[in-house]
mmCIF file of C-alpha atoms in Angstrom:
data_model
loop_
_atom_site.group_PDB
_atom_site.id
_atom_site.type_symbol
_atom_site.label_atom_id
_atom_site.label_comp_id
_atom_site.label_asym_id
_atom_site.label_seq_id
_atom_site.Cartn_x
_atom_site.Cartn_y
_atom_site.Cartn_z
ATOM 1 C CA MET A 1 82.896 8.350 127.618
ATOM 2 C CA ALA A 2 81.779 7.952 124.001
ATOM 3 C CA ILE A 3 81.395 11.704 123.653
ATOM 4 C CA GLU A 4 84.835 12.300 125.138
ATOM 5 C CA THR A 5 86.328 9.688 122.776
ATOM 6 C CA ALA A 6 84.632 11.266 119.783
ATOM 7 C CA ARG A 7 85.909 14.701 120.750
ATOM 8 C CA ALA A 8 89.472 13.598 121.375
ATOM 9 C CA PRO A 9 90.718 13.940 117.751
ATOM 10 C CA TYR A 10 89.077 17.367 117.533
ATOM 11 C CA ASP A 11 90.705 18.504 120.773
ATOM 12 C CA ARG A 12 94.113 17.251 119.659
ATOM 13 C CA ALA A 13 93.784 18.943 116.282
ATOM 14 C CA PHE A 14 92.890 22.313 117.758
ATOM 15 C CA ALA A 15 94.894 22.104 120.994
ATOM 16 C CA ASN A 16 97.463 24.667 119.920
ATOM 17 C CA THR A 17 95.353 27.013 117.825
ATOM 18 C CA PRO A 18 95.448 30.718 118.756
ATOM 19 C CA ALA A 19 91.849 30.582 120.005
ATOM 20 C CA ARG A 20 92.519 27.640 122.337
ATOM 21 C CA THR A 21 95.797 29.153 123.537
ATOM 22 C CA SER A 22 94.109 32.495 124.181
ATOM 23 C CA ARG A 23 91.304 30.861 126.133
ATOM 24 C CA ARG A 24 93.762 28.922 128.261
ATOM 25 C CA GLY A 25 95.731 32.079 128.927
ATOM 26 C CA LEU A 26 92.573 33.909 129.964
ATOM 27 C CA MET A 27 91.579 31.098 132.313
ATOM 28 C CA ALA A 28 95.055 31.071 133.850
ATOM 29 C CA ALA A 29 94.931 34.848 134.326
ATOM 30 C CA GLU A 30 91.510 34.634 135.989
ATOM 31 C CA THR A 31 92.752 31.883 138.309
ATOM 32 C CA LEU A 32 95.837 33.892 139.246
ATOM 33 C CA THR A 33 93.766 37.031 139.854
ATOM 34 C CA SER A 34 91.404 35.133 142.146
ATOM 35 C CA ALA A 35 94.332 33.639 144.039
ATOM 36 C CA LEU A 36 95.940 37.057 144.461
ATOM 37 C CA LEU A 37 92.696 38.486 145.833
ATOM 38 C CA TRP A 38 92.538 35.639 148.338
ATOM 39 C CA VAL A 39 96.116 36.501 149.312
ATOM 40 C CA ALA A 40 95.660 40.277 149.509
ATOM 41 C CA ALA A 41 92.637 40.377 151.809
ATOM 42 C CA PRO A 42 94.004 38.305 154.721
ATOM 43 C CA SER A 43 97.430 39.924 154.346
ATOM 44 C CA PHE A 44 95.868 43.373 154.667
ATOM 45 C CA LEU A 45 93.895 42.295 157.746
ATOM 46 C CA LEU A 46 96.970 40.784 159.380
ATOM 47 C CA GLY A 47 98.962 43.923 158.698
ATOM 48 C CA SER A 48 96.196 46.091 160.123
ATOM 49 C CA ILE A 49 96.402 44.575 163.630
ATOM 50 C CA PRO A 50 97.545 47.485 165.867
ATOM 51 C CA VAL A 51 100.348 45.576 167.573
ATOM 52 C CA GLY A 52 101.749 48.569 169.466
ATOM 53 C CA LEU A 53 98.374 49.287 171.007
ATOM 54 C CA LEU A 54 97.925 45.669 172.117
ATOM 55 C CA VAL A 55 101.484 45.338 173.431
ATOM 56 C CA GLY A 56 101.163 48.592 175.354
ATOM 57 C CA ARG A 57 98.064 47.325 177.096
ATOM 58 C CA ALA A 58 99.663 43.929 177.767
ATOM 59 C CA PHE A 59 102.603 45.648 179.467
ATOM 60 C CA GLY A 60 100.315 47.785 181.597
ATOM 61 C CA VAL A 61 100.994 51.029 179.751
ATOM 62 C CA GLY A 62 97.410 51.538 178.708
ATOM 63 C CA ASP A 63 96.655 53.308 175.446
ATOM 64 C CA VAL A 64 100.008 54.335 173.921
ATOM 65 C CA ARG A 65 98.143 56.819 171.755
ATOM 66 C CA ASN A 66 97.905 58.953 174.885
ATOM 67 C CA VAL A 67 101.652 58.803 175.560
ATOM 68 C CA GLY A 68 104.478 60.779 174.000
ATOM 69 C CA SER A 69 103.950 61.245 170.264
ATOM 70 C CA GLY A 70 100.713 59.250 170.256
ATOM 71 C CA ASN A 71 102.335 56.815 167.860
ATOM 72 C CA ILE A 72 101.629 53.056 168.076
ATOM 73 C CA GLY A 73 105.055 52.215 166.621
ATOM 74 C CA ALA A 74 107.889 50.490 168.449
ATOM 75 C CA THR A 75 109.783 53.655 169.390
ATOM 76 C CA ASN A 76 106.878 55.236 171.223
ATOM 77 C CA VAL A 77 106.028 51.886 172.854
ATOM 78 C CA LEU A 78 109.679 51.661 173.924
ATOM 79 C CA ARG A 79 109.444 55.108 175.458
ATOM 80 C CA ALA A 80 106.200 54.271 177.250
ATOM 81 C CA GLY A 81 106.695 50.642 178.245
ATOM 82 C CA GLY A 82 110.413 49.937 178.211
ATOM 83 C CA LYS A 83 112.777 47.823 176.139
ATOM 84 C CA ALA A 84 110.806 44.576 176.266
ATOM 85 C CA ALA A 85 107.615 46.240 175.076
ATOM 86 C CA GLY A 86 109.435 48.090 172.306
ATOM 87 C CA ALA A 87 111.249 44.966 171.139
ATOM 88 C CA ALA A 88 108.021 42.943 171.123
ATOM 89 C CA THR A 89 106.269 45.611 169.057
ATOM 90 C CA LEU A 90 109.122 45.788 166.563
ATOM 91 C CA ALA A 91 109.349 42.008 166.176
ATOM 92 C CA LEU A 92 105.614 41.548 165.693
ATOM 93 C CA ASP A 93 105.335 44.437 163.236
ATOM 94 C CA VAL A 94 108.184 42.950 161.173
ATOM 95 C CA ALA A 95 106.462 39.559 161.298
ATOM 96 C CA LYS A 96 103.239 41.097 159.977
ATOM 97 C CA GLY A 97 105.028 41.940 156.756
ATOM 98 C CA ALA A 98 107.228 38.880 156.477
ATOM 99 C CA ILE A 99 104.812 36.015 157.149
ATOM 100 C CA PRO A 100 102.211 36.809 154.452
ATOM 101 C CA ALA A 101 104.938 37.486 151.886
ATOM 102 C CA LEU A 102 106.701 34.202 152.641
ATOM 103 C CA LEU A 103 103.521 32.118 152.504
ATOM 104 C CA ALA A 104 102.203 33.761 149.361
ATOM 105 C CA GLY A 105 105.594 33.528 147.684
ATOM 106 C CA ALA A 106 105.716 29.779 148.310
ATOM 107 C CA TRP A 107 102.272 29.446 146.716
ATOM 108 C CA LEU A 108 102.255 32.007 143.897
ATOM 109 C CA GLY A 109 105.870 32.996 143.375
ATOM 110 C CA PRO A 110 107.235 36.563 143.341
ATOM 111 C CA VAL A 111 103.945 38.159 142.243
ATOM 112 C CA GLY A 112 102.114 36.576 145.165
ATOM 113 C CA ALA A 113 104.889 37.580 147.542
ATOM 114 C CA GLY A 114 104.755 41.147 146.270
ATOM 115 C CA VAL A 115 100.979 41.419 146.593
ATOM 116 C CA ALA A 116 100.946 39.933 150.093
ATOM 117 C CA GLY A 117 103.822 42.060 151.369
ATOM 118 C CA LEU A 118 102.370 45.263 149.963
ATOM 119 C CA ALA A 119 98.899 44.429 151.305
ATOM 120 C CA ALA A 120 100.269 43.822 154.805
ATOM 121 C CA PHE A 121 102.234 47.070 154.607
ATOM 122 C CA LEU A 122 99.118 49.011 153.566
ATOM 123 C CA GLY A 123 97.145 47.359 156.358
ATOM 124 C CA HIS A 124 99.713 48.659 158.839
ATOM 125 C CA CYS A 125 99.480 52.163 157.399
ATOM 126 C CA TYR A 126 95.688 52.270 157.009
ATOM 127 C CA SER A 127 94.263 49.990 159.667
ATOM 128 C CA PRO A 128 90.464 49.586 159.726
ATOM 129 C CA PHE A 129 90.846 49.026 163.485
ATOM 130 C CA LEU A 130 92.120 52.615 163.774
ATOM 131 C CA LYS A 131 89.590 54.224 161.429
ATOM 132 C CA PHE A 132 91.933 53.592 158.473
ATOM 133 C CA ASP A 133 94.810 55.390 160.103
ATOM 134 C CA GLY A 134 97.975 53.696 161.284
ATOM 135 C CA GLY A 135 101.744 53.705 161.257
ATOM 136 C CA LYS A 136 104.406 54.649 158.760
ATOM 137 C CA GLY A 137 104.919 51.054 157.665
ATOM 138 C CA VAL A 138 108.670 50.992 158.279
ATOM 139 C CA ALA A 139 108.744 47.781 160.345
ATOM 140 C CA SER A 140 106.144 45.919 158.282
ATOM 141 C CA GLY A 141 107.903 47.073 155.121
ATOM 142 C CA LEU A 142 111.157 45.705 156.489
ATOM 143 C CA GLY A 143 109.409 42.401 157.085
ATOM 144 C CA ALA A 144 108.305 42.250 153.469
ATOM 145 C CA LEU A 145 111.819 43.096 152.279
ATOM 146 C CA LEU A 146 113.249 40.333 154.463
ATOM 147 C CA ALA A 147 110.845 37.843 152.903
ATOM 148 C CA TRP A 148 111.538 39.032 149.346
ATOM 149 C CA ARG A 149 115.329 39.506 149.324
ATOM 150 C CA PRO A 150 117.058 39.342 152.730
ATOM 151 C CA GLU A 151 120.344 40.652 151.364
ATOM 152 C CA ILE A 152 118.713 43.865 150.140
ATOM 153 C CA ALA A 153 116.866 44.219 153.445
ATOM 154 C CA LEU A 154 120.223 43.968 155.216
ATOM 155 C CA LEU A 155 121.635 46.793 153.098
ATOM 156 C CA SER A 156 118.648 48.947 154.036
ATOM 157 C CA VAL A 157 119.083 48.133 157.727
ATOM 158 C CA LEU A 158 122.765 49.047 157.565
ATOM 159 C CA LEU A 159 122.005 52.383 155.925
ATOM 160 C CA PHE A 160 119.224 53.009 158.448
ATOM 161 C CA ALA A 161 121.642 52.382 161.324
ATOM 162 C CA ALA A 162 124.321 54.584 159.768
ATOM 163 C CA VAL A 163 121.939 57.518 159.260
ATOM 164 C CA VAL A 164 120.535 57.204 162.786
ATOM 165 C CA TRP A 165 124.057 57.012 164.206
ATOM 166 C CA ARG A 166 125.155 60.081 162.247
ATOM 167 C CA THR A 167 122.055 62.292 162.522
ATOM 168 C CA ARG A 168 119.816 60.689 165.226
ATOM 169 C CA TYR A 169 116.836 61.279 162.920
ATOM 170 C CA VAL A 170 114.809 58.067 162.638
ATOM 171 C CA SER A 171 112.475 59.569 160.050
ATOM 172 C CA LEU A 172 115.374 60.515 157.765
ATOM 173 C CA ALA A 173 116.940 57.085 158.222
ATOM 174 C CA SER A 174 113.648 55.374 157.381
ATOM 175 C CA LEU A 175 113.232 57.337 154.161
ATOM 176 C CA ALA A 176 116.857 56.805 153.129
ATOM 177 C CA ALA A 177 116.583 53.047 153.716
ATOM 178 C CA SER A 178 113.307 52.840 151.775
ATOM 179 C CA PHE A 179 114.653 54.540 148.683
ATOM 180 C CA LEU A 180 117.965 52.684 148.833
ATOM 181 C CA ALA A 181 115.920 49.496 148.509
ATOM 182 C CA VAL A 182 114.150 50.931 145.464
ATOM 183 C CA GLY A 183 117.448 51.738 143.798
ATOM 184 C CA VAL A 184 118.930 48.313 144.483
ATOM 185 C CA TYR A 185 115.817 46.523 143.209
ATOM 186 C CA VAL A 186 115.823 48.548 140.004
ATOM 187 C CA LEU A 187 119.537 47.866 139.475
ATOM 188 C CA MET A 188 119.332 44.137 140.219
ATOM 189 C CA GLY A 189 116.121 43.866 138.231
ATOM 190 C CA SER A 190 118.058 44.570 135.069
ATOM 191 C CA TRP A 191 119.462 41.011 135.213
ATOM 192 C CA ASN A 192 117.182 39.193 137.682
ATOM 193 C CA ARG A 193 113.570 38.634 136.597
ATOM 194 C CA ASP A 194 112.209 37.908 140.082
ATOM 195 C CA VAL A 195 113.745 41.098 141.458
ATOM 196 C CA ALA A 196 112.325 43.058 138.521
ATOM 197 C CA ILE A 197 108.852 41.718 139.333
ATOM 198 C CA LEU A 198 109.172 42.896 142.943
ATOM 199 C CA ALA A 199 110.621 46.334 142.136
ATOM 200 C CA PRO A 200 107.215 48.060 141.609
ATOM 201 C CA PHE A 201 106.035 46.781 144.996
ATOM 202 C CA VAL A 202 109.150 48.201 146.669
ATOM 203 C CA LEU A 203 108.618 51.533 144.924
ATOM 204 C CA ALA A 204 104.970 51.621 146.024
ATOM 205 C CA MET A 205 105.971 51.028 149.648
ATOM 206 C CA ALA A 206 108.626 53.753 149.506
ATOM 207 C CA LEU A 207 106.188 56.297 148.065
ATOM 208 C CA VAL A 208 103.486 55.501 150.615
ATOM 209 C CA SER A 209 106.039 55.659 153.421
ATOM 210 C CA ALA A 210 107.239 59.055 152.158
ATOM 211 C CA TRP A 211 103.642 60.285 152.133
ATOM 212 C CA ARG A 212 103.145 59.025 155.682
ATOM 213 C CA HIS A 213 106.328 60.875 156.661
ATOM 214 C CA ARG A 214 105.283 64.148 155.034
ATOM 215 C CA ALA A 215 104.981 65.982 158.376
ATOM 216 C CA ASN A 216 108.419 64.708 159.379
ATOM 217 C CA ILE A 217 109.863 65.886 156.071
ATOM 218 C CA GLY A 218 108.477 69.349 156.720
ATOM 219 C CA ARG A 219 110.024 69.426 160.190
ATOM 220 C CA LEU A 220 113.346 68.185 158.826
ATOM 221 C CA LEU A 221 113.389 70.986 156.269
ATOM 222 C CA ARG A 222 112.592 73.526 158.979
ATOM 223 C CA GLY A 223 115.162 72.061 161.374
ATOM 224 C CA GLU A 224 112.425 71.236 163.888
ATOM 225 C CA GLU A 225 112.446 67.431 163.820
ATOM 226 C CA SER A 226 113.097 65.789 167.183
ATOM 227 C CA LYS A 227 116.009 63.393 167.480
ATOM 228 C CA ILE A 228 115.964 59.883 168.859
ATOM 229 C CA GLY A 229 116.802 59.788 172.525
ATOM 230 C CA GLY A 230 114.816 62.914 173.295
ATOM 231 C CA SER A 231 111.323 62.847 174.704
ATOM 232 C CA ALA A 232 108.508 63.588 172.318
ATOM 233 C CA PRO A 233 106.449 66.684 173.161
ATOM 234 C CA PRO A 234 102.976 66.025 174.563
ATOM 235 C CA GLN A 235 100.232 65.140 172.128
ATOM 236 C CA ALA A 236 98.311 68.189 170.932
ATOM 237 C CA PRO A 237 94.787 68.682 172.311
ATOM 238 C CA GLY A 238 92.138 67.368 169.974
ATOM 239 C CA SER A 239 94.488 64.899 168.320
ATOM 240 C CA THR A 240 92.958 61.572 167.364
ATOM 241 C CA GLY A 241 95.962 59.891 168.887
ATOM 242 C CA ALA A 242 96.926 56.949 166.706
ATOM 243 C CA GLN A 243 98.802 58.741 163.952
ATOM 244 C CA ASP A 244 98.056 62.457 163.890
ATOM 245 C CA ALA A 245 99.820 63.788 160.798
ATOM 246 C CA ASP A 246 101.131 66.729 162.805
ATOM 247 C CA ALA A 247 101.982 64.826 165.950
ATOM 248 C CA PRO A 248 105.503 65.334 167.296
ATOM 249 C CA ALA A 249 107.841 62.713 165.956
ATOM 250 C CA GLY A 250 110.888 62.258 168.081
ATOM 251 C CA ASP A 251 110.712 58.653 166.921
ATOM 252 C CA GLY A 252 110.417 59.700 163.299
ATOM 253 C CA ARG A 253 106.906 58.217 163.513
ATOM 254 C CA ALA A 254 108.474 54.881 162.762
ATOM 255 C CA PRO A 255 108.304 52.015 162.596
#
């Protein structure tokens, strides 16, 4: 106590010096970085759970990677197991993106929400349970958007529905909705700091989703992409099943 009392005037005198301020800033940055790492790891693992595979087995379908397009997303599960199985897959995939983002946002603000949502999205796309393969991230990305800014997520959903209604291409609708969100975040970010913080995370998700859709983009350009409502051609021999980049994509390989 005597030492603390003796140091008190010194601490007060130098409390706001550049050196003390810099050290405090560094400590705060290190604390935030550690917290974000603790957020990212479990979010990635949650996102990596292959929900479609588990739901397919629970509904007696077996391994959905051996059905239709070989995709574990909601559309292929719908085709293989019916409406209830497809709806369950969609809801759980959305939850994988939303729950980590909501929890991390309550703890660490928009940066934490962005890290958690992006980590869950990447887990869905590159699941260690599927040898770091996975889905296109559309449903988990929607979950993150719902947690971040529900009104922007709603705009994306409306555009998605409009494009599907007009063209019946789920892959095209998914890409259009992703990049609409990017544009809205950039625009709103010009006057809203929290939105501006989240904009890079939205852009990262859109770019990864576009990369995951690269085979679909090629088929769209060639006029060979299957439309929703049609059956996906059988999986090619030798395909790994979960998310073959060249697998047929009547479901747009989404969500």
